[in-house]
Amino acid sequence: MITLSVIKADVGSIGGHTKPSDEMLDAVKKRVRDAMASGLLIDGLVTHTGDDIAMIMSHTKGTGHHDIHVGLAWEAFLDATKVAQEQGNYGAGQDLLVDAPSGNVRGAGPAVAEIEFEPLPSYRQAESFTVFAADKCAPGAYNLPLYMTFCDPMHNGGLLLSPRLHEGFTLTIIDMECKDGDRRIKLNVPEQAWDVAALLRDMDRFAVEAIHSRAFPDEQIASISATRLHNIAGRYTGKDDPVALVRNQGIFPAPEELVEPYLIGHFVTGDTRGSHTMPLMPVAINTPVSGPYCLPIVSCLGFSMDKNGKFASRYNDFFADGSWDKARLNIQQKAIEIRRQGFFGVAMASQTEIAYTGLMDTMAKLDKDFVITA
Ligand code: 13P
Ligand code: MG
Ligand code: MG
C-alpha cells in the first residue's frame, strides 16, 4: 500500500499574509530531502499557495502516522517558523496551534489530506492525482466544485459516459460546527444528490471530507482537509486554507472534469481577516496573495505516480495556463463588484464566521443599551 499525504501550514509570510520566504521553503525542503534519504518518504514536493507551505508526500506508513505528521511535517514547520522569526516575517508559527501534537497533526492547526491505496490494481492501469491548495478561505470552498464534478452531469458528462462513474459515489460530509467530536454523514449519489446539495450549500458549516467510488467501494477518490482553526483556538487565528487530494482518470473523474467548476469563481468565505465574501481565483502554483482585500486563491497540480510511489519530479500546473486568463478577468470583475458594498450584507461573512471576531464584543456592548418599548 502507498499513502499520499498532503500537509500544509501557514508558519509566517513576507509583508503581511502574502507568501513564505525562500529560506522558509528551503528549511521545509531540507526536511523532505532528509526524509527521502532515510527512507521515511518515497517522494516529496514542497510548494506554496499564498502564505501556506504545502508538503506533498508519498510513503508506506499509512494515514495519520506519527513519523510523517509529527516527526517530519510538524518538525519541518517548526524549522520554517524559526526562520520566519529570525527574518521578522509576519505570523511566525501561525497555524501551529498546540505546543506539541501527540499522535498526528489533525486538530493541531495544519491542513491534512491523505489517501492510502494499493497502486495499480488490475482495474487501474495508471495512478494519476491532483492536489488543490487554497489560501484565504475555509474548507467549504471545495463544496461547489466537488458537487459539480461528482453530482451534476451538466458539468461532468463523464457521469453519463463512463459506466464506472455512472455507478455513483459515496460522499462523507462533516459538520464543522460540532465541537463534541467528529459528526459525519455518508450520502450516496446520484440518489441523494439533493440531500448533498442541501448540506453543502451551507459551506461555513458543512464540508466534503472524503469521496469513495461505489463501483469499487474500497477505493477512496478524494480527501479534503475539513478542520476549522477557530474550533481549535476558540478565536480567529487565520483562515483554514484547505487542501484537497483527488485521484483521477480511469474509474475516477478526469482532471478536466475536476477543474471546470473553477471557471465560475464562486463566492467563498475568507479573504481579509477571514471575515468576508469574495470569488475564488484559480492561480499558478507558488503564487503570492497580492490581490485586493486578500482575494482567495486556489492552485491545482496534476501528477502521475509510478508503481514505486515516485511522482514529484513531473507535474502539470493546471491553473498556470493562459486558458484561465478570461476566467480570471471575470473573477476580478466579480471581486470589484462585491467590494463596492464594503461590509454590508453578504459582503461580510455569515454570523457563524464572525462569531470568532472582535465584532462580537461591540455587539455585546450595544446589546445592553437596547430598549424595548411596548
Ligand atoms: P491566512 O489565514 O492566509 O494567514 O490569512 C489571514 C488573514 O486574516 C488575512 O487577512
Ligand atoms: Mg497568513
Ligand atoms: Mg493562508
PDB file of C-alpha atoms in Angstrom, residues 21-319:
ATOM      1  CA  SER A  21      10.279  33.400   2.185  1.00  0.00           C
ATOM      2  CA  ASP A  22      12.632  31.269   0.069  1.00  0.00           C
ATOM      3  CA  GLU A  23      14.618  30.466   3.202  1.00  0.00           C
ATOM      4  CA  MET A  24      11.482  29.154   4.955  1.00  0.00           C
ATOM      5  CA  LEU A  25      10.720  26.952   1.951  1.00  0.00           C
ATOM      6  CA  ASP A  26      14.356  25.761   1.938  1.00  0.00           C
ATOM      7  CA  ALA A  27      14.024  24.682   5.581  1.00  0.00           C
ATOM      8  CA  VAL A  28      11.000  22.505   4.738  1.00  0.00           C
ATOM      9  CA  LYS A  29      12.628  21.168   1.545  1.00  0.00           C
ATOM     10  CA  LYS A  30      15.675  20.087   3.548  1.00  0.00           C
ATOM     11  CA  ARG A  31      13.479  18.012   5.883  1.00  0.00           C
ATOM     12  CA  VAL A  32      11.807  16.374   2.868  1.00  0.00           C
ATOM     13  CA  ARG A  33      15.199  15.602   1.267  1.00  0.00           C
ATOM     14  CA  ASP A  34      16.484  14.095   4.519  1.00  0.00           C
ATOM     15  CA  ALA A  35      13.300  12.014   4.909  1.00  0.00           C
ATOM     16  CA  MET A  36      13.755  10.663   1.385  1.00  0.00           C
ATOM     17  CA  ALA A  37      17.406   9.858   2.099  1.00  0.00           C
ATOM     18  CA  SER A  38      16.475   7.996   5.314  1.00  0.00           C
ATOM     19  CA  GLY A  39      13.739   6.030   3.551  1.00  0.00           C
ATOM     20  CA  LEU A  40      10.836   7.539   5.547  1.00  0.00           C
ATOM     21  CA  LEU A  41       9.480   9.120   2.372  1.00  0.00           C
ATOM     22  CA  ILE A  42       9.405   7.620  -1.088  1.00  0.00           C
ATOM     23  CA  ASP A  43       8.996  11.021  -2.711  1.00  0.00           C
ATOM     24  CA  GLY A  44       8.047  14.579  -1.828  1.00  0.00           C
ATOM     25  CA  LEU A  45       7.490  18.062  -3.182  1.00  0.00           C
ATOM     26  CA  VAL A  46       7.270  21.385  -1.345  1.00  0.00           C
ATOM     27  CA  THR A  47       5.168  24.206  -2.808  1.00  0.00           C
ATOM     28  CA  HIS A  48       3.349  27.289  -1.610  1.00  0.00           C
ATOM     29  CA  THR A  49      -0.046  28.782  -2.371  1.00  0.00           C
ATOM     30  CA  GLY A  50      -0.218  32.297  -0.966  1.00  0.00           C
ATOM     31  CA  ASP A  51       1.269  32.209   2.533  1.00  0.00           C
ATOM     32  CA  ASP A  52       0.745  28.460   3.030  1.00  0.00           C
ATOM     33  CA  ILE A  53       3.529  25.880   2.617  1.00  0.00           C
ATOM     34  CA  ALA A  54       2.319  22.504   1.284  1.00  0.00           C
ATOM     35  CA  MET A  55       4.251  19.245   1.665  1.00  0.00           C
ATOM     36  CA  ILE A  56       3.092  16.669  -0.893  1.00  0.00           C
ATOM     37  CA  MET A  57       4.487  13.244   0.018  1.00  0.00           C
ATOM     38  CA  SER A  58       4.324   9.514  -0.709  1.00  0.00           C
ATOM     39  CA  HIS A  59       5.264   6.780   1.794  1.00  0.00           C
ATOM     40  CA  THR A  60       4.187   3.401   3.170  1.00  0.00           C
ATOM     41  CA  LYS A  61       3.330   4.394   6.757  1.00  0.00           C
ATOM     42  CA  GLY A  62      -0.456   4.744   6.306  1.00  0.00           C
ATOM     43  CA  THR A  63      -2.647   7.739   7.134  1.00  0.00           C
ATOM     44  CA  GLY A  64      -2.270   9.754  10.341  1.00  0.00           C
ATOM     45  CA  HIS A  65       1.158   8.284  11.090  1.00  0.00           C
ATOM     46  CA  HIS A  66       3.202   9.958  13.828  1.00  0.00           C
ATOM     47  CA  ASP A  67       6.508   9.790  11.936  1.00  0.00           C
ATOM     48  CA  ILE A  68       5.060  11.609   8.929  1.00  0.00           C
ATOM     49  CA  HIS A  69       2.783  14.062  10.740  1.00  0.00           C
ATOM     50  CA  VAL A  70       4.871  14.982  13.763  1.00  0.00           C
ATOM     51  CA  GLY A  71       8.362  13.606  13.156  1.00  0.00           C
ATOM     52  CA  LEU A  72       8.527  15.122   9.697  1.00  0.00           C
ATOM     53  CA  ALA A  73       5.837  17.725   8.899  1.00  0.00           C
ATOM     54  CA  TRP A  74       5.477  19.368  12.314  1.00  0.00           C
ATOM     55  CA  GLU A  75       9.278  19.499  12.752  1.00  0.00           C
ATOM     56  CA  ALA A  76       9.656  20.964   9.245  1.00  0.00           C
ATOM     57  CA  PHE A  77       7.087  23.658  10.052  1.00  0.00           C
ATOM     58  CA  LEU A  78       8.928  24.389  13.316  1.00  0.00           C
ATOM     59  CA  ASP A  79      12.158  24.853  11.341  1.00  0.00           C
ATOM     60  CA  ALA A  80      10.387  27.249   8.954  1.00  0.00           C
ATOM     61  CA  THR A  81       8.832  29.071  11.930  1.00  0.00           C
ATOM     62  CA  LYS A  82      12.317  29.621  13.372  1.00  0.00           C
ATOM     63  CA  VAL A  83      13.451  31.122  10.069  1.00  0.00           C
ATOM     64  CA  ALA A  84      10.316  33.291   9.951  1.00  0.00           C
ATOM     65  CA  GLN A  85      11.035  34.561  13.461  1.00  0.00           C
ATOM     66  CA  GLU A  86      14.647  35.371  12.604  1.00  0.00           C
ATOM     67  CA  GLN A  87      13.567  37.216   9.471  1.00  0.00           C
ATOM     68  CA  GLY A  88      10.830  39.141  11.262  1.00  0.00           C
ATOM     69  CA  ASN A  89       8.170  37.671   8.970  1.00  0.00           C
ATOM     70  CA  TYR A  90       4.521  38.119   9.764  1.00  0.00           C
ATOM     71  CA  GLY A  91       2.591  35.463  11.719  1.00  0.00           C
ATOM     72  CA  ALA A  92       5.550  33.173  12.506  1.00  0.00           C
ATOM     73  CA  GLY A  93       4.164  29.798  13.564  1.00  0.00           C
ATOM     74  CA  GLN A  94       0.571  30.972  12.958  1.00  0.00           C
ATOM     75  CA  ASP A  95      -1.003  27.574  12.222  1.00  0.00           C
ATOM     76  CA  LEU A  96       0.894  25.587  14.881  1.00  0.00           C
ATOM     77  CA  LEU A  97      -1.860  25.859  17.466  1.00  0.00           C
ATOM     78  CA  VAL A  98      -0.720  23.342  20.083  1.00  0.00           C
ATOM     79  CA  ASP A  99       2.601  23.033  21.914  1.00  0.00           C
ATOM     80  CA  ALA A 100       3.401  19.509  20.828  1.00  0.00           C
ATOM     81  CA  PRO A 101       0.881  17.357  18.978  1.00  0.00           C
ATOM     82  CA  SER A 102       0.614  13.801  20.168  1.00  0.00           C
ATOM     83  CA  GLY A 103      -0.049  11.161  17.546  1.00  0.00           C
ATOM     84  CA  ASN A 104      -0.713  13.227  14.446  1.00  0.00           C
ATOM     85  CA  VAL A 105      -1.270  16.866  13.444  1.00  0.00           C
ATOM     86  CA  ARG A 106      -5.034  16.599  12.808  1.00  0.00           C
ATOM     87  CA  GLY A 107      -6.681  19.147  15.060  1.00  0.00           C
ATOM     88  CA  ALA A 108      -3.353  20.857  15.786  1.00  0.00           C
ATOM     89  CA  GLY A 109      -3.563  23.505  13.045  1.00  0.00           C
ATOM     90  CA  PRO A 110      -2.070  22.202   9.779  1.00  0.00           C
ATOM     91  CA  ALA A 111      -4.437  21.108   6.977  1.00  0.00           C
ATOM     92  CA  VAL A 112      -4.227  17.401   6.101  1.00  0.00           C
ATOM     93  CA  ALA A 113      -5.492  15.409   3.110  1.00  0.00           C
ATOM     94  CA  GLU A 114      -4.406  11.767   2.862  1.00  0.00           C
ATOM     95  CA  ILE A 115      -5.347   8.611   0.976  1.00  0.00           C
ATOM     96  CA  GLU A 116      -3.902   5.112   1.331  1.00  0.00           C
ATOM     97  CA  PHE A 117      -4.381   2.768  -1.625  1.00  0.00           C
ATOM     98  CA  GLU A 118      -2.945  -0.194  -3.485  1.00  0.00           C
ATOM     99  CA  PRO A 119      -1.177   1.189  -6.552  1.00  0.00           C
ATOM    100  CA  LEU A 120      -2.114  -0.152  -9.962  1.00  0.00           C
ATOM    101  CA  PRO A 121      -4.739  -2.832  -9.201  1.00  0.00           C
ATOM    102  CA  SER A 122      -5.949  -4.874 -12.192  1.00  0.00           C
ATOM    103  CA  TYR A 123      -8.729  -2.368 -12.952  1.00  0.00           C
ATOM    104  CA  ARG A 124      -6.440   0.698 -12.910  1.00  0.00           C
ATOM    105  CA  GLN A 125      -3.611   0.986 -15.431  1.00  0.00           C
ATOM    106  CA  ALA A 126      -2.135   4.287 -14.199  1.00  0.00           C
ATOM    107  CA  GLU A 127      -2.232   6.313 -10.995  1.00  0.00           C
ATOM    108  CA  SER A 128      -2.993   9.948 -11.631  1.00  0.00           C
ATOM    109  CA  PHE A 129      -3.941  12.517  -8.974  1.00  0.00           C
ATOM    110  CA  THR A 130      -4.466  16.223  -8.414  1.00  0.00           C
ATOM    111  CA  VAL A 131      -3.607  18.392  -5.432  1.00  0.00           C
ATOM    112  CA  PHE A 132      -5.639  21.542  -4.855  1.00  0.00           C
ATOM    113  CA  ALA A 133      -4.394  24.099  -2.323  1.00  0.00           C
ATOM    114  CA  ALA A 134      -6.437  27.169  -1.434  1.00  0.00           C
ATOM    115  CA  ASP A 135      -5.484  30.254   0.560  1.00  0.00           C
ATOM    116  CA  LYS A 136      -7.732  32.827   2.288  1.00  0.00           C
ATOM    117  CA  CYS A 137     -10.781  30.588   2.528  1.00  0.00           C
ATOM    118  CA  ALA A 138     -12.436  27.810   4.530  1.00  0.00           C
ATOM    119  CA  PRO A 139     -12.880  24.073   3.739  1.00  0.00           C
ATOM    120  CA  GLY A 140     -16.367  24.659   2.291  1.00  0.00           C
ATOM    121  CA  ALA A 141     -14.639  26.364  -0.663  1.00  0.00           C
ATOM    122  CA  TYR A 142     -14.447  22.939  -2.336  1.00  0.00           C
ATOM    123  CA  ASN A 143     -18.162  22.146  -1.807  1.00  0.00           C
ATOM    124  CA  LEU A 144     -19.459  23.619  -5.048  1.00  0.00           C
ATOM    125  CA  PRO A 145     -16.648  22.351  -7.340  1.00  0.00           C
ATOM    126  CA  LEU A 146     -16.926  18.827  -5.876  1.00  0.00           C
ATOM    127  CA  TYR A 147     -20.712  18.870  -6.184  1.00  0.00           C
ATOM    128  CA  MET A 148     -20.443  19.925  -9.822  1.00  0.00           C
ATOM    129  CA  THR A 149     -17.936  17.171 -10.661  1.00  0.00           C
ATOM    130  CA  PHE A 150     -19.399  14.276  -8.653  1.00  0.00           C
ATOM    131  CA  CYS A 151     -23.136  15.031  -8.716  1.00  0.00           C
ATOM    132  CA  ASP A 152     -24.006  17.061 -11.799  1.00  0.00           C
ATOM    133  CA  PRO A 153     -23.834  15.724 -15.375  1.00  0.00           C
ATOM    134  CA  MET A 154     -24.372  19.284 -16.628  1.00  0.00           C
ATOM    135  CA  HIS A 155     -20.762  19.854 -15.578  1.00  0.00           C
ATOM    136  CA  ASN A 156     -19.367  16.356 -15.808  1.00  0.00           C
ATOM    137  CA  GLY A 157     -20.539  14.409 -18.846  1.00  0.00           C
ATOM    138  CA  GLY A 158     -18.366  11.542 -17.567  1.00  0.00           C
ATOM    139  CA  LEU A 159     -21.186  10.689 -15.138  1.00  0.00           C
ATOM    140  CA  LEU A 160     -23.152   9.637 -18.240  1.00  0.00           C
ATOM    141  CA  LEU A 161     -20.305   8.443 -20.466  1.00  0.00           C
ATOM    142  CA  SER A 162     -18.315   6.223 -18.095  1.00  0.00           C
ATOM    143  CA  PRO A 163     -20.058   3.071 -16.730  1.00  0.00           C
ATOM    144  CA  ARG A 164     -17.892   3.183 -13.581  1.00  0.00           C
ATOM    145  CA  LEU A 165     -18.653   6.826 -12.841  1.00  0.00           C
ATOM    146  CA  HIS A 166     -22.310   6.119 -13.601  1.00  0.00           C
ATOM    147  CA  GLU A 167     -22.472   3.798 -10.567  1.00  0.00           C
ATOM    148  CA  GLY A 168     -22.036   6.881  -8.392  1.00  0.00           C
ATOM    149  CA  PHE A 169     -20.120   7.854  -5.288  1.00  0.00           C
ATOM    150  CA  THR A 170     -20.378   7.958  -1.507  1.00  0.00           C
ATOM    151  CA  LEU A 171     -19.720  11.398  -0.073  1.00  0.00           C
ATOM    152  CA  THR A 172     -18.643  11.793   3.545  1.00  0.00           C
ATOM    153  CA  ILE A 173     -19.750  15.204   4.787  1.00  0.00           C
ATOM    154  CA  ILE A 174     -18.616  16.616   8.125  1.00  0.00           C
ATOM    155  CA  ASP A 175     -20.490  19.050  10.373  1.00  0.00           C
ATOM    156  CA  MET A 176     -17.723  21.546  11.179  1.00  0.00           C
ATOM    157  CA  GLU A 177     -19.817  23.287  13.849  1.00  0.00           C
ATOM    158  CA  CYS A 178     -19.897  20.212  16.093  1.00  0.00           C
ATOM    159  CA  LYS A 179     -17.324  20.531  18.866  1.00  0.00           C
ATOM    160  CA  ASP A 180     -18.238  17.312  20.760  1.00  0.00           C
ATOM    161  CA  GLY A 181     -16.429  15.143  18.236  1.00  0.00           C
ATOM    162  CA  ASP A 182     -16.380  14.454  14.512  1.00  0.00           C
ATOM    163  CA  ARG A 183     -20.038  14.471  13.350  1.00  0.00           C
ATOM    164  CA  ARG A 184     -20.281  12.951   9.883  1.00  0.00           C
ATOM    165  CA  ILE A 185     -22.875  11.688   7.414  1.00  0.00           C
ATOM    166  CA  LYS A 186     -22.396   9.435   4.386  1.00  0.00           C
ATOM    167  CA  LEU A 187     -24.634  10.066   1.386  1.00  0.00           C
ATOM    168  CA  ASN A 188     -24.850   8.130  -1.870  1.00  0.00           C
ATOM    169  CA  VAL A 189     -25.151   9.968  -5.162  1.00  0.00           C
ATOM    170  CA  PRO A 190     -26.917  10.239  -7.520  1.00  0.00           C
ATOM    171  CA  GLU A 191     -29.884   9.065  -5.344  1.00  0.00           C
ATOM    172  CA  GLN A 192     -29.194  11.539  -2.541  1.00  0.00           C
ATOM    173  CA  ALA A 193     -27.729  14.366  -4.624  1.00  0.00           C
ATOM    174  CA  TRP A 194     -30.372  16.827  -3.435  1.00  0.00           C
ATOM    175  CA  ASP A 195     -29.628  15.943   0.200  1.00  0.00           C
ATOM    176  CA  VAL A 196     -25.954  16.527  -0.542  1.00  0.00           C
ATOM    177  CA  ALA A 197     -26.847  19.894  -2.073  1.00  0.00           C
ATOM    178  CA  ALA A 198     -28.984  20.811   0.951  1.00  0.00           C
ATOM    179  CA  LEU A 199     -25.971  20.368   3.228  1.00  0.00           C
ATOM    180  CA  LEU A 200     -23.189  21.670   1.006  1.00  0.00           C
ATOM    181  CA  ARG A 201     -24.919  24.984   0.295  1.00  0.00           C
ATOM    182  CA  ASP A 202     -24.014  25.926   3.880  1.00  0.00           C
ATOM    183  CA  MET A 203     -20.277  25.978   3.274  1.00  0.00           C
ATOM    184  CA  ASP A 204     -19.472  27.579   6.641  1.00  0.00           C
ATOM    185  CA  ARG A 205     -20.918  24.574   8.470  1.00  0.00           C
ATOM    186  CA  PHE A 206     -20.650  21.533   6.201  1.00  0.00           C
ATOM    187  CA  ALA A 207     -17.779  20.340   4.029  1.00  0.00           C
ATOM    188  CA  VAL A 208     -16.983  17.283   1.952  1.00  0.00           C
ATOM    189  CA  GLU A 209     -14.277  15.342   3.780  1.00  0.00           C
ATOM    190  CA  ALA A 210     -13.985  12.218   1.615  1.00  0.00           C
ATOM    191  CA  ILE A 211     -15.381  10.665  -1.550  1.00  0.00           C
ATOM    192  CA  HIS A 212     -15.383   6.931  -2.338  1.00  0.00           C
ATOM    193  CA  SER A 213     -16.200   5.026  -5.510  1.00  0.00           C
ATOM    194  CA  ARG A 214     -19.370   2.890  -5.424  1.00  0.00           C
ATOM    195  CA  ALA A 215     -18.098   0.706  -8.257  1.00  0.00           C
ATOM    196  CA  PHE A 216     -15.015  -0.069  -6.108  1.00  0.00           C
ATOM    197  CA  PRO A 217     -16.078   0.811  -2.522  1.00  0.00           C
ATOM    198  CA  ASP A 218     -12.560   0.298  -1.121  1.00  0.00           C
ATOM    199  CA  GLU A 219     -11.195   2.992  -3.413  1.00  0.00           C
ATOM    200  CA  GLN A 220     -11.071   6.446  -1.882  1.00  0.00           C
ATOM    201  CA  ILE A 221     -11.097   9.100  -4.595  1.00  0.00           C
ATOM    202  CA  ALA A 222     -10.860  12.322  -2.608  1.00  0.00           C
ATOM    203  CA  SER A 223      -9.679  13.567   0.770  1.00  0.00           C
ATOM    204  CA  ILE A 224     -10.236  17.158   1.871  1.00  0.00           C
ATOM    205  CA  SER A 225      -8.881  18.875   4.981  1.00  0.00           C
ATOM    206  CA  ALA A 226     -12.013  19.957   6.843  1.00  0.00           C
ATOM    207  CA  THR A 227     -10.856  21.182  10.248  1.00  0.00           C
ATOM    208  CA  ARG A 228     -11.700  24.681  11.445  1.00  0.00           C
ATOM    209  CA  LEU A 229      -8.918  26.637  13.126  1.00  0.00           C
ATOM    210  CA  HIS A 230     -11.434  28.654  15.158  1.00  0.00           C
ATOM    211  CA  ASN A 231     -12.711  25.423  16.720  1.00  0.00           C
ATOM    212  CA  ILE A 232      -9.160  24.556  17.809  1.00  0.00           C
ATOM    213  CA  ALA A 233      -8.110  28.008  19.010  1.00  0.00           C
ATOM    214  CA  GLY A 234     -11.538  29.267  20.155  1.00  0.00           C
ATOM    215  CA  ARG A 235     -10.912  32.542  18.316  1.00  0.00           C
ATOM    216  CA  TYR A 236      -9.872  33.763  14.870  1.00  0.00           C
ATOM    217  CA  THR A 237      -6.209  32.903  14.261  1.00  0.00           C
ATOM    218  CA  GLY A 238      -6.123  32.856  10.446  1.00  0.00           C
ATOM    219  CA  LYS A 239      -8.125  31.036   7.810  1.00  0.00           C
ATOM    220  CA  ASP A 240      -8.179  27.262   7.436  1.00  0.00           C
ATOM    221  CA  ASP A 241      -6.924  27.396   3.842  1.00  0.00           C
ATOM    222  CA  PRO A 242      -7.896  23.848   2.837  1.00  0.00           C
ATOM    223  CA  VAL A 243      -6.139  21.264   0.679  1.00  0.00           C
ATOM    224  CA  ALA A 244      -7.825  18.592  -1.430  1.00  0.00           C
ATOM    225  CA  LEU A 245      -6.230  15.428  -2.784  1.00  0.00           C
ATOM    226  CA  VAL A 246      -8.259  13.924  -5.641  1.00  0.00           C
ATOM    227  CA  ARG A 247      -7.307  10.802  -7.608  1.00  0.00           C
ATOM    228  CA  ASN A 248      -8.421  10.894 -11.213  1.00  0.00           C
ATOM    229  CA  GLN A 249      -8.725   9.187 -14.626  1.00  0.00           C
ATOM    230  CA  GLY A 250      -9.902   5.643 -15.382  1.00  0.00           C
ATOM    231  CA  ILE A 251     -12.535   4.687 -12.815  1.00  0.00           C
ATOM    232  CA  PHE A 252     -12.494   8.235 -11.373  1.00  0.00           C
ATOM    233  CA  PRO A 253     -13.372  11.628 -12.914  1.00  0.00           C
ATOM    234  CA  ALA A 254     -10.811  13.083 -15.319  1.00  0.00           C
ATOM    235  CA  PRO A 255      -8.790  16.147 -14.260  1.00  0.00           C
ATOM    236  CA  GLU A 256     -10.556  18.252 -16.885  1.00  0.00           C
ATOM    237  CA  GLU A 257     -13.835  17.343 -15.154  1.00  0.00           C
ATOM    238  CA  LEU A 258     -12.337  18.349 -11.803  1.00  0.00           C
ATOM    239  CA  VAL A 259     -11.072  21.780 -12.854  1.00  0.00           C
ATOM    240  CA  GLU A 260     -14.005  23.002 -14.987  1.00  0.00           C
ATOM    241  CA  PRO A 261     -16.023  24.263 -11.961  1.00  0.00           C
ATOM    242  CA  TYR A 262     -13.262  26.760 -11.154  1.00  0.00           C
ATOM    243  CA  LEU A 263     -14.279  28.801 -14.215  1.00  0.00           C
ATOM    244  CA  ILE A 264     -17.079  30.296 -12.124  1.00  0.00           C
ATOM    245  CA  GLY A 265     -15.017  31.942  -9.426  1.00  0.00           C
ATOM    246  CA  HIS A 266     -17.710  31.098  -6.887  1.00  0.00           C
ATOM    247  CA  PHE A 267     -18.019  33.296  -3.814  1.00  0.00           C
ATOM    248  CA  VAL A 268     -16.361  31.829  -0.725  1.00  0.00           C
ATOM    249  CA  THR A 269     -15.936  32.876   2.879  1.00  0.00           C
ATOM    250  CA  GLY A 270     -12.497  34.094   3.882  1.00  0.00           C
ATOM    251  CA  ASP A 271     -10.434  36.925   2.429  1.00  0.00           C
ATOM    252  CA  THR A 272      -9.346  39.816   4.624  1.00  0.00           C
ATOM    253  CA  ARG A 273      -9.403  38.819   8.311  1.00  0.00           C
ATOM    254  CA  GLY A 274     -11.164  35.648   7.170  1.00  0.00           C
ATOM    255  CA  SER A 275     -14.413  37.540   7.541  1.00  0.00           C
ATOM    256  CA  HIS A 276     -15.592  38.481   4.057  1.00  0.00           C
ATOM    257  CA  THR A 277     -17.010  37.025   0.879  1.00  0.00           C
ATOM    258  CA  MET A 278     -15.013  37.077  -2.339  1.00  0.00           C
ATOM    259  CA  PRO A 279     -14.757  34.956  -5.520  1.00  0.00           C
ATOM    260  CA  LEU A 280     -12.168  32.141  -5.629  1.00  0.00           C
ATOM    261  CA  MET A 281      -9.383  32.851  -8.154  1.00  0.00           C
ATOM    262  CA  PRO A 282      -7.522  29.934  -9.834  1.00  0.00           C
ATOM    263  CA  VAL A 283      -3.751  30.667  -9.877  1.00  0.00           C
ATOM    264  CA  ALA A 284      -0.421  29.049 -10.756  1.00  0.00           C
ATOM    265  CA  ILE A 285       1.430  27.167  -8.042  1.00  0.00           C
ATOM    266  CA  ASN A 286       3.741  29.314  -5.892  1.00  0.00           C
ATOM    267  CA  THR A 287       1.629  32.454  -6.392  1.00  0.00           C
ATOM    268  CA  PRO A 288       1.627  35.043  -3.590  1.00  0.00           C
ATOM    269  CA  VAL A 289      -1.567  36.686  -2.341  1.00  0.00           C
ATOM    270  CA  SER A 290      -1.321  40.192  -3.743  1.00  0.00           C
ATOM    271  CA  GLY A 291      -4.887  40.769  -4.904  1.00  0.00           C
ATOM    272  CA  PRO A 292      -7.216  43.368  -3.406  1.00  0.00           C
ATOM    273  CA  TYR A 293      -8.641  42.508   0.008  1.00  0.00           C
ATOM    274  CA  CYS A 294      -6.888  39.134   0.152  1.00  0.00           C
ATOM    275  CA  LEU A 295      -8.726  37.760  -2.870  1.00  0.00           C
ATOM    276  CA  PRO A 296      -8.878  33.991  -2.167  1.00  0.00           C
ATOM    277  CA  ILE A 297      -6.793  31.804  -4.475  1.00  0.00           C
ATOM    278  CA  VAL A 298      -6.604  28.118  -5.419  1.00  0.00           C
ATOM    279  CA  SER A 299      -3.814  26.186  -7.170  1.00  0.00           C
ATOM    280  CA  CYS A 300      -4.040  22.772  -8.834  1.00  0.00           C
ATOM    281  CA  LEU A 301      -1.195  20.390  -9.694  1.00  0.00           C
ATOM    282  CA  GLY A 302      -1.644  17.140 -11.620  1.00  0.00           C
ATOM    283  CA  PHE A 303       0.737  14.205 -11.027  1.00  0.00           C
ATOM    284  CA  SER A 304       1.315  10.672 -12.274  1.00  0.00           C
ATOM    285  CA  MET A 305       2.723   8.168  -9.804  1.00  0.00           C
ATOM    286  CA  ASP A 306       4.755   5.105 -10.788  1.00  0.00           C
ATOM    287  CA  LYS A 307       4.329   1.680  -9.137  1.00  0.00           C
ATOM    288  CA  ASN A 308       7.008   2.525  -6.558  1.00  0.00           C
ATOM    289  CA  GLY A 309       5.328   5.754  -5.399  1.00  0.00           C
ATOM    290  CA  LYS A 310       7.551   8.251  -7.282  1.00  0.00           C
ATOM    291  CA  PHE A 311       5.706  11.310  -8.623  1.00  0.00           C
ATOM    292  CA  ALA A 312       7.301  14.617  -7.636  1.00  0.00           C
ATOM    293  CA  SER A 313       9.709  15.408 -10.487  1.00  0.00           C
ATOM    294  CA  ARG A 314       6.945  15.873 -13.077  1.00  0.00           C
ATOM    295  CA  TYR A 315       3.687  17.756 -12.770  1.00  0.00           C
ATOM    296  CA  ASN A 316       1.181  19.781 -14.734  1.00  0.00           C
ATOM    297  CA  ASP A 317       0.263  23.154 -13.260  1.00  0.00           C
ATOM    298  CA  PHE A 318      -3.359  23.397 -14.459  1.00  0.00           C
ATOM    299  CA  PHE A 319      -4.235  26.947 -13.473  1.00  0.00           C
TER     300      PHE A 319
END
